[in-house]
């Protein structure tokens, strides 16, 4: 259609040019214009026609032809569009639109090729990744089960088959819930329910293998696709760990049983010296509840005399690792407990000090026995000394008495000799005490009613004590069995103890006497409200010649201790400075 219109235009131009030429020729012929002029006019008209043809048709067509040639070479960036509104202009614009479409198609095709290449690469990478993850799944160290939320198995790895002894085909026929050996499936079902609601759940259970044996497992389940209700469960065999834990528990139980039933006092501290464990024996011996001791510093148990040595324990442990000490602890009621403490330091893998583990062996009774043995040895020595002194004293006293018979003796010398005889009597009294100390068991043992013995002693001292504002309060048991002993010796002990109580209250006070039956022993307690005994002195009151009195001999309580020991009894002192002292006599009942 466009070419037809183009031909019509060309024909119209040529026809118009012919008409102009004919008209001009007729006009010139009628006017007699020369032929040259007509020729020139004809040439002009022809040139103008050719110019118009070139301008309107040849040039645009040439430009269009060049553009097409460039397009054929693949250059889709060329544009031949011309502003003319004729058919050639529209044709050029159509060509440009066609080129634009071709260029867009080419770009789209290129993008598609790029995308296809990417997809091909992604496909290769996806297959590689799929193979990688499949190998991870198949060769994982733990058993892996893929199932839905109802427990139907979708896939399992090789470890799962090995763990349970099934082939994969056999295992896939089972439900995940069929693997549990527990009689109740509450736990795994709850785990599946929890898996729907949370990211993961972990629990321990027991699986049954194909051969019927059971294994302990730890199951970690987590959803991998909530839309498809798929869950992954990783199952670890913890049978060996459970066996080790059981062995550790049994070993710990044995250790704890050993610790709790041991007669020795056992403890553990942390690096700061705070007690983290004590056994029953330690709590009972010291009079505490275990909860009272745990969390308290170990050093609080040491008495003042042992405190300095206790401070050095850690340094010794750091240098030698182990130490044996003789120390003194205090009970809750401030009674002293002698013991041998063996302690070892506990260190971590880096060698850092972590605390002390120690055993404290109570040697209080051994100390008492040693004291008794020392008293026995000193008693023998005292008897030898007493005999020697008694013999020399008898000779000295006799010579002094003879001197007094001389009539020529001056009054001054008589007075000096009187002093010698007076001091001789005092020395004789000490000698007698030494002899009693050395042989306290000598006496006549009969059945004694203790109330009668106490009452007779009180009659001797009550009036004297009352004149010094010391009152005696009695609290006797309604009836007591007889004891077996020497009544005079027991009365001497009572007189000595009452005398000590009286002397402890120079400004007056109260003495309480209480009798009671304690098992197969008769108990006599004498309590004063005096000044008490200093803590350091309490351990030495039974030592011969130990005294805190200005004029004391230090033998009174030693003799008392020996007498009571000879009666198979006990003499116990308890005192609190500033508040008073209680002396307790325990004597076995007759026939006991």
GROMACS .gro file of C-alpha atoms in nm, residues 54-456:
model
  403
   54UNK     CA    1   1.604   1.334  -0.454
   55UNK     CA    2   1.493   1.531  -0.152
   56UNK     CA    3   1.169   1.354  -0.103
   57UNK     CA    4   1.252   1.002  -0.212
   58UNK     CA    5   1.609   0.914  -0.289
   59UNK     CA    6   1.776   1.049   0.027
   60UNK     CA    7   1.526   0.899   0.274
   61UNK     CA    8   1.533   0.571   0.089
   62UNK     CA    9   1.912   0.569   0.096
   63UNK     CA   10   1.915   0.645   0.469
   64UNK     CA   11   1.659   0.373   0.524
   65UNK     CA   12   1.868   0.131   0.321
   66UNK     CA   13   2.183   0.206   0.524
   67UNK     CA   14   1.993   0.157   0.847
   68UNK     CA   15   1.864  -0.179   0.732
   69UNK     CA   16   2.217  -0.285   0.641
   70UNK     CA   17   2.340  -0.197   0.989
   71UNK     CA   18   2.048  -0.377   1.147
   72UNK     CA   19   2.138  -0.687   0.946
   73UNK     CA   20   2.486  -0.679   1.103
   74UNK     CA   21   2.325  -0.701   1.449
   75UNK     CA   22   2.350  -0.336   1.549
   76UNK     CA   23   2.015  -0.282   1.718
   77UNK     CA   24   2.115   0.056   1.859
   78UNK     CA   25   2.071   0.233   1.517
   79UNK     CA   26   1.764   0.447   1.458
   80UNK     CA   27   1.646   0.559   1.107
   81UNK     CA   28   1.336   0.743   1.213
   82UNK     CA   29   1.265   1.061   1.004
   83UNK     CA   30   1.030   1.343   1.101
   84UNK     CA   31   0.849   1.337   0.764
   85UNK     CA   32   0.486   1.256   0.785
   86UNK     CA   33   0.475   1.080   0.453
   87UNK     CA   34   0.493   0.710   0.390
   88UNK     CA   35   0.875   0.701   0.402
   89UNK     CA   36   0.870   0.875   0.743
   90UNK     CA   37   0.612   0.632   0.873
   91UNK     CA   38   0.808   0.344   0.722
   92UNK     CA   39   1.127   0.461   0.897
   93UNK     CA   40   0.946   0.489   1.228
   94UNK     CA   41   0.801   0.142   1.181
   95UNK     CA   42   1.151   0.016   1.120
   96UNK     CA   43   1.269   0.183   1.444
   97UNK     CA   44   0.987   0.022   1.640
   98UNK     CA   45   1.076  -0.311   1.489
   99UNK     CA   46   1.441  -0.263   1.588
  100UNK     CA   47   1.335  -0.171   1.944
  101UNK     CA   48   1.126  -0.484   1.966
  102UNK     CA   49   1.417  -0.688   1.835
  103UNK     CA   50   1.651  -0.528   2.087
  104UNK     CA   51   1.413  -0.595   2.379
  105UNK     CA   52   1.364  -0.949   2.258
  106UNK     CA   53   1.737  -0.994   2.237
  107UNK     CA   54   1.784  -0.857   2.590
  108UNK     CA   55   1.505  -1.077   2.720
  109UNK     CA   56   1.659  -1.374   2.546
  110UNK     CA   57   1.995  -1.287   2.701
  111UNK     CA   58   1.841  -1.264   3.043
  112UNK     CA   59   1.668  -1.595   2.990
  113UNK     CA   60   1.996  -1.749   2.885
  114UNK     CA   61   2.161  -1.605   3.196
  115UNK     CA   62   1.881  -1.734   3.413
  116UNK     CA   63   1.897  -2.073   3.251
  117UNK     CA   64   2.272  -2.081   3.308
  118UNK     CA   65   2.216  -1.981   3.673
  119UNK     CA   66   1.949  -2.247   3.707
  120UNK     CA   67   2.180  -2.502   3.555
  121UNK     CA   68   2.454  -2.400   3.801
  122UNK     CA   69   2.203  -2.394   4.088
  123UNK     CA   70   2.082  -2.735   3.987
  124UNK     CA   71   2.437  -2.866   4.000
  125UNK     CA   72   2.499  -2.691   4.338
  126UNK     CA   73   2.165  -2.812   4.473
  127UNK     CA   74   2.250  -3.166   4.376
  128UNK     CA   75   2.590  -3.124   4.543
  129UNK     CA   76   2.433  -2.983   4.856
  130UNK     CA   77   2.168  -3.250   4.858
  131UNK     CA   78   2.437  -3.513   4.833
  132UNK     CA   79   2.638  -3.341   5.106
  133UNK     CA   80   2.347  -3.324   5.347
  134UNK     CA   81   2.245  -3.676   5.261
  135UNK     CA   82   2.593  -3.795   5.354
  136UNK     CA   83   2.573  -3.597   5.677
  137UNK     CA   84   2.238  -3.758   5.749
  138UNK     CA   85   2.348  -4.111   5.665
  139UNK     CA   86   2.687  -4.102   5.837
  140UNK     CA   87   2.596  -3.894   6.145
  141UNK     CA   88   2.736  -4.022   6.475
  142UNK     CA   89   2.387  -4.019   6.627
  143UNK     CA   90   2.075  -4.195   6.511
  144UNK     CA   91   1.841  -3.964   6.317
  145UNK     CA   92   1.470  -4.033   6.273
  146UNK     CA   93   1.244  -3.829   6.044
  147UNK     CA   94   0.876  -3.876   6.120
  148UNK     CA   95   0.545  -3.692   6.122
  149UNK     CA   96   0.371  -3.567   6.433
  150UNK     CA   97   0.187  -3.898   6.465
  151UNK     CA   98   0.515  -4.088   6.486
  152UNK     CA   99   0.506  -4.244   6.137
  153UNK     CA  100   0.863  -4.283   6.015
  154UNK     CA  101   0.960  -4.108   5.693
  155UNK     CA  102   1.333  -4.176   5.691
  156UNK     CA  103   1.611  -4.304   5.918
  157UNK     CA  104   1.989  -4.307   5.884
  158UNK     CA  105   2.236  -4.595   5.908
  159UNK     CA  106   2.318  -4.517   6.272
  160UNK     CA  107   1.952  -4.562   6.365
  161UNK     CA  108   1.955  -4.909   6.209
  162UNK     CA  109   2.281  -5.000   6.383
  163UNK     CA  110   2.157  -4.862   6.716
  164UNK     CA  111   1.842  -5.076   6.719
  165UNK     CA  112   1.963  -5.378   6.520
  166UNK     CA  113   1.703  -5.346   6.243
  167UNK     CA  114   1.747  -5.321   5.869
  168UNK     CA  115   1.618  -4.997   5.720
  169UNK     CA  116   1.329  -5.180   5.556
  170UNK     CA  117   1.229  -5.337   5.889
  171UNK     CA  118   1.264  -5.012   6.077
  172UNK     CA  119   1.052  -4.814   5.830
  173UNK     CA  120   0.758  -5.046   5.902
  174UNK     CA  121   0.756  -4.934   6.268
  175UNK     CA  122   0.626  -4.620   6.432
  176UNK     CA  123   0.869  -4.403   6.622
  177UNK     CA  124   0.657  -4.463   6.930
  178UNK     CA  125   0.706  -4.840   6.889
  179UNK     CA  126   1.071  -4.797   6.979
  180UNK     CA  127   1.009  -4.697   7.340
  181UNK     CA  128   1.052  -4.965   7.605
  182UNK     CA  129   0.867  -4.765   7.868
  183UNK     CA  130   0.528  -4.902   7.970
  184UNK     CA  131   0.378  -4.556   7.935
  185UNK     CA  132   0.421  -4.341   7.627
  186UNK     CA  133   0.323  -4.025   7.810
  187UNK     CA  134   0.669  -3.873   7.777
  188UNK     CA  135   0.725  -3.922   7.401
  189UNK     CA  136   0.367  -3.824   7.321
  190UNK     CA  137   0.410  -3.512   7.528
  191UNK     CA  138   0.733  -3.448   7.339
  192UNK     CA  139   0.548  -3.467   7.006
  193UNK     CA  140   0.286  -3.229   7.140
  194UNK     CA  141   0.555  -2.992   7.262
  195UNK     CA  142   0.734  -3.019   6.929
  196UNK     CA  143   0.430  -2.869   6.760
  197UNK     CA  144   0.444  -2.568   6.989
  198UNK     CA  145   0.813  -2.500   7.049
  199UNK     CA  146   1.138  -2.511   6.860
  200UNK     CA  147   1.274  -2.826   7.023
  201UNK     CA  148   1.241  -3.062   7.319
  202UNK     CA  149   1.502  -3.282   7.489
  203UNK     CA  150   1.440  -3.576   7.721
  204UNK     CA  151   1.582  -3.912   7.827
  205UNK     CA  152   1.409  -4.245   7.772
  206UNK     CA  153   1.466  -4.615   7.707
  207UNK     CA  154   1.449  -4.782   7.364
  208UNK     CA  155   1.404  -5.153   7.302
  209UNK     CA  156   1.630  -5.310   7.034
  210UNK     CA  157   1.530  -5.582   6.793
  211UNK     CA  158   1.690  -5.850   7.013
  212UNK     CA  159   1.480  -5.735   7.311
  213UNK     CA  160   1.761  -5.562   7.499
  214UNK     CA  161   1.708  -5.209   7.623
  215UNK     CA  162   1.930  -4.905   7.589
  216UNK     CA  163   1.918  -4.566   7.754
  217UNK     CA  164   1.886  -4.284   7.505
  218UNK     CA  165   1.869  -3.907   7.498
  219UNK     CA  166   1.615  -3.779   7.245
  220UNK     CA  167   1.626  -3.429   7.098
  221UNK     CA  168   1.323  -3.359   6.880
  222UNK     CA  169   1.251  -3.049   6.675
  223UNK     CA  170   1.007  -2.967   6.393
  224UNK     CA  171   1.161  -2.924   6.048
  225UNK     CA  172   0.844  -2.850   5.851
  226UNK     CA  173   0.539  -2.738   6.048
  227UNK     CA  174   0.321  -2.718   5.735
  228UNK     CA  175   0.386  -3.081   5.655
  229UNK     CA  176   0.399  -3.181   6.027
  230UNK     CA  177   0.747  -3.329   5.996
  231UNK     CA  178   0.975  -3.371   6.296
  232UNK     CA  179   1.339  -3.469   6.326
  233UNK     CA  180   1.457  -3.664   6.632
  234UNK     CA  181   1.826  -3.711   6.706
  235UNK     CA  182   1.881  -4.007   6.939
  236UNK     CA  183   2.205  -4.056   7.133
  237UNK     CA  184   2.297  -4.380   7.308
  238UNK     CA  185   2.369  -4.283   7.671
  239UNK     CA  186   2.375  -4.636   7.815
  240UNK     CA  187   2.745  -4.613   7.900
  241UNK     CA  188   2.700  -4.270   8.050
  242UNK     CA  189   2.412  -4.401   8.262
  243UNK     CA  190   2.630  -4.691   8.376
  244UNK     CA  191   2.907  -4.452   8.475
  245UNK     CA  192   2.659  -4.223   8.651
  246UNK     CA  193   2.520  -4.522   8.840
  247UNK     CA  194   2.870  -4.629   8.937
  248UNK     CA  195   2.946  -4.276   9.051
  249UNK     CA  196   2.626  -4.264   9.255
  250UNK     CA  197   2.704  -4.601   9.413
  251UNK     CA  198   3.060  -4.491   9.483
  252UNK     CA  199   2.936  -4.163   9.625
  253UNK     CA  200   2.681  -4.350   9.836
  254UNK     CA  201   2.953  -4.581   9.967
  255UNK     CA  202   3.172  -4.283  10.039
  256UNK     CA  203   2.886  -4.098  10.207
  257UNK     CA  204   2.789  -4.407  10.409
  258UNK     CA  205   3.150  -4.446  10.517
  259UNK     CA  206   3.169  -4.078  10.608
  260UNK     CA  207   2.838  -4.073  10.793
  261UNK     CA  208   2.899  -4.393  10.990
  262UNK     CA  209   3.261  -4.316  11.076
  263UNK     CA  210   3.339  -4.245  11.439
  264UNK     CA  211   3.601  -3.989  11.342
  265UNK     CA  212   3.501  -3.630  11.273
  266UNK     CA  213   3.524  -3.558  10.897
  267UNK     CA  214   3.491  -3.231  10.711
  268UNK     CA  215   3.550  -3.057  10.377
  269UNK     CA  216   3.614  -2.686  10.328
  270UNK     CA  217   3.634  -2.457  10.027
  271UNK     CA  218   3.933  -2.242   9.938
  272UNK     CA  219   3.817  -1.974  10.181
  273UNK     CA  220   3.808  -2.213  10.475
  274UNK     CA  221   3.427  -2.236  10.489
  275UNK     CA  222   3.295  -2.581  10.575
  276UNK     CA  223   3.098  -2.733  10.286
  277UNK     CA  224   3.047  -3.076  10.443
  278UNK     CA  225   3.060  -3.231  10.791
  279UNK     CA  226   2.963  -3.584  10.890
  280UNK     CA  227   2.719  -3.685  11.162
  281UNK     CA  228   2.994  -3.773  11.408
  282UNK     CA  229   3.134  -3.420  11.387
  283UNK     CA  230   2.798  -3.253  11.433
  284UNK     CA  231   2.704  -3.481  11.724
  285UNK     CA  232   3.038  -3.457  11.902
  286UNK     CA  233   3.044  -3.078  11.885
  287UNK     CA  234   2.677  -3.041  11.972
  288UNK     CA  235   2.569  -2.870  11.648
  289UNK     CA  236   2.322  -2.942  11.375
  290UNK     CA  237   2.498  -3.012  11.046
  291UNK     CA  238   2.319  -2.713  10.894
  292UNK     CA  239   2.474  -2.491  11.162
  293UNK     CA  240   2.828  -2.597  11.071
  294UNK     CA  241   2.802  -2.592  10.692
  295UNK     CA  242   2.888  -2.246  10.567
  296UNK     CA  243   3.080  -2.151  10.882
  297UNK     CA  244   3.460  -2.096  10.899
  298UNK     CA  245   3.654  -2.399  11.023
  299UNK     CA  246   3.870  -2.170  11.237
  300UNK     CA  247   3.568  -2.091  11.458
  301UNK     CA  248   3.592  -2.443  11.602
  302UNK     CA  249   3.945  -2.400  11.736
  303UNK     CA  250   4.003  -2.287  12.092
  304UNK     CA  251   4.228  -1.991  12.155
  305UNK     CA  252   4.536  -2.201  12.223
  306UNK     CA  253   4.507  -2.381  11.888
  307UNK     CA  254   4.396  -2.082  11.682
  308UNK     CA  255   4.747  -1.968  11.591
  309UNK     CA  256   4.837  -2.316  11.469
  310UNK     CA  257   4.510  -2.336  11.277
  311UNK     CA  258   4.607  -2.023  11.083
  312UNK     CA  259   4.921  -2.202  10.962
  313UNK     CA  260   4.740  -2.511  10.835
  314UNK     CA  261   4.670  -2.371  10.490
  315UNK     CA  262   5.030  -2.260  10.440
  316UNK     CA  263   5.154  -2.603  10.546
  317UNK     CA  264   4.911  -2.773  10.311
  318UNK     CA  265   5.022  -2.552  10.024
  319UNK     CA  266   5.385  -2.645  10.085
  320UNK     CA  267   5.360  -3.014  10.178
  321UNK     CA  268   5.007  -3.113  10.073
  322UNK     CA  269   4.937  -3.309  10.394
  323UNK     CA  270   4.969  -3.245  10.764
  324UNK     CA  271   4.898  -3.408  11.099
  325UNK     CA  272   4.827  -3.182  11.393
  326UNK     CA  273   4.723  -3.215  11.755
  327UNK     CA  274   4.463  -2.946  11.810
  328UNK     CA  275   4.182  -2.854  12.044
  329UNK     CA  276   3.832  -2.778  11.923
  330UNK     CA  277   3.542  -2.639  12.122
  331UNK     CA  278   3.189  -2.773  12.137
  332UNK     CA  279   2.884  -2.554  12.107
  333UNK     CA  280   2.877  -2.537  12.489
  334UNK     CA  281   3.247  -2.433  12.493
  335UNK     CA  282   3.377  -2.770  12.614
  336UNK     CA  283   3.720  -2.861  12.488
  337UNK     CA  284   3.778  -3.158  12.259
  338UNK     CA  285   4.134  -3.277  12.201
  339UNK     CA  286   4.205  -3.437  11.870
  340UNK     CA  287   4.453  -3.536  11.601
  341UNK     CA  288   4.362  -3.370  11.275
  342UNK     CA  289   4.495  -3.508  10.949
  343UNK     CA  290   4.430  -3.270  10.662
  344UNK     CA  291   4.508  -3.280  10.290
  345UNK     CA  292   4.481  -2.999  10.040
  346UNK     CA  293   4.253  -3.029   9.740
  347UNK     CA  294   4.383  -2.877   9.416
  348UNK     CA  295   4.229  -2.845   9.069
  349UNK     CA  296   4.392  -2.946   8.740
  350UNK     CA  297   4.571  -2.610   8.720
  351UNK     CA  298   4.715  -2.658   9.067
  352UNK     CA  299   4.491  -2.396   9.228
  353UNK     CA  300   4.405  -2.456   9.594
  354UNK     CA  301   4.037  -2.556   9.628
  355UNK     CA  302   4.005  -2.639   9.997
  356UNK     CA  303   4.080  -2.888  10.274
  357UNK     CA  304   3.964  -3.242  10.334
  358UNK     CA  305   4.028  -3.349  10.689
  359UNK     CA  306   3.971  -3.608  10.961
  360UNK     CA  307   3.967  -3.510  11.327
  361UNK     CA  308   4.014  -3.804  11.564
  362UNK     CA  309   3.881  -3.736  11.913
  363UNK     CA  310   4.155  -3.819  12.166
  364UNK     CA  311   3.991  -3.654  12.466
  365UNK     CA  312   3.952  -3.986  12.648
  366UNK     CA  313   4.310  -4.076  12.566
  367UNK     CA  314   4.418  -3.745  12.710
  368UNK     CA  315   4.225  -3.822  13.026
  369UNK     CA  316   4.386  -4.165  13.051
  370UNK     CA  317   4.727  -4.007  12.997
  371UNK     CA  318   4.645  -3.758  13.272
  372UNK     CA  319   4.545  -4.044  13.501
  373UNK     CA  320   4.868  -4.224  13.419
  374UNK     CA  321   5.065  -3.910  13.491
  375UNK     CA  322   4.879  -3.874  13.819
  376UNK     CA  323   4.965  -4.234  13.902
  377UNK     CA  324   5.330  -4.178  13.829
  378UNK     CA  325   5.328  -3.856  14.026
  379UNK     CA  326   5.144  -4.039  14.307
  380UNK     CA  327   5.424  -4.290  14.334
  381UNK     CA  328   5.678  -4.014  14.335
  382UNK     CA  329   5.471  -3.821  14.592
  383UNK     CA  330   5.456  -4.129  14.819
  384UNK     CA  331   5.834  -4.165  14.811
  385UNK     CA  332   5.877  -3.793  14.878
  386UNK     CA  333   5.614  -3.799  15.155
  387UNK     CA  334   5.785  -4.087  15.337
  388UNK     CA  335   6.123  -3.914  15.318
  389UNK     CA  336   5.978  -3.584  15.437
  390UNK     CA  337   5.775  -3.758  15.712
  391UNK     CA  338   6.085  -3.927  15.850
  392UNK     CA  339   6.290  -3.608  15.846
  393UNK     CA  340   6.000  -3.407  15.979
  394UNK     CA  341   5.950  -3.648  16.272
  395UNK     CA  342   6.315  -3.611  16.371
  396UNK     CA  343   6.296  -3.234  16.336
  397UNK     CA  344   5.977  -3.206  16.540
  398UNK     CA  345   6.112  -3.433  16.812
  399UNK     CA  346   6.430  -3.226  16.846
  400UNK     CA  347   6.225  -2.907  16.864
  401UNK     CA  348   6.002  -3.049  17.139
  402UNK     CA  349   6.311  -3.156  17.337
  403UNK     CA  350   6.446  -2.805  17.308
  404UNK     CA  351   6.128  -2.668  17.462
  405UNK     CA  352   6.197  -2.879  17.775
  406UNK     CA  353   6.511  -2.682  17.857
  407UNK     CA  354   6.438  -2.438  18.143
  408UNK     CA  355   6.714  -2.200  18.038
  409UNK     CA  356   6.556  -2.140  17.698
  410UNK     CA  357   6.475  -1.775  17.636
  411UNK     CA  358   6.124  -1.663  17.552
  412UNK     CA  359   6.237  -1.550  17.207
  413UNK     CA  360   6.378  -1.893  17.126
  414UNK     CA  361   6.067  -2.062  17.269
  415UNK     CA  362   5.858  -1.846  17.033
  416UNK     CA  363   6.079  -1.938  16.734
  417UNK     CA  364   6.064  -2.309  16.818
  418UNK     CA  365   5.685  -2.276  16.847
  419UNK     CA  366   5.677  -2.140  16.494
  420UNK     CA  367   5.894  -2.433  16.379
  421UNK     CA  368   5.650  -2.682  16.536
  422UNK     CA  369   5.351  -2.497  16.384
  423UNK     CA  370   5.503  -2.508  16.036
  424UNK     CA  371   5.596  -2.869  16.098
  425UNK     CA  372   5.230  -2.947  16.152
  426UNK     CA  373   5.151  -2.769  15.825
  427UNK     CA  374   5.417  -2.975  15.648
  428UNK     CA  375   5.273  -3.288  15.810
  429UNK     CA  376   4.932  -3.197  15.670
  430UNK     CA  377   5.082  -3.163  15.321
  431UNK     CA  378   5.255  -3.500  15.364
  432UNK     CA  379   4.927  -3.661  15.463
  433UNK     CA  380   4.765  -3.514  15.150
  434UNK     CA  381   5.050  -3.646  14.941
  435UNK     CA  382   4.997  -3.992  15.090
  436UNK     CA  383   4.624  -3.969  15.017
  437UNK     CA  384   4.706  -3.857  14.662
  438UNK     CA  385   4.939  -4.152  14.616
  439UNK     CA  386   4.706  -4.411  14.773
  440UNK     CA  387   4.351  -4.277  14.743
  441UNK     CA  388   4.199  -4.623  14.711
  442UNK     CA  389   4.294  -4.737  15.059
  443UNK     CA  390   3.977  -4.745  15.268
  444UNK     CA  391   3.684  -4.956  15.373
  445UNK     CA  392   3.428  -4.992  15.095
  446UNK     CA  393   3.070  -5.044  15.214
  447UNK     CA  394   2.721  -4.957  15.088
  448UNK     CA  395   2.674  -4.583  15.136
  449UNK     CA  396   2.352  -4.380  15.119
  450UNK     CA  397   2.474  -4.065  14.947
  451UNK     CA  398   2.207  -3.839  15.100
  452UNK     CA  399   2.331  -3.929  15.450
  453UNK     CA  400   2.692  -3.854  15.353
  454UNK     CA  401   2.596  -3.518  15.200
  455UNK     CA  402   2.373  -3.421  15.494
  456UNK     CA  403   2.651  -3.492  15.749
   0.00000   0.00000   0.00000
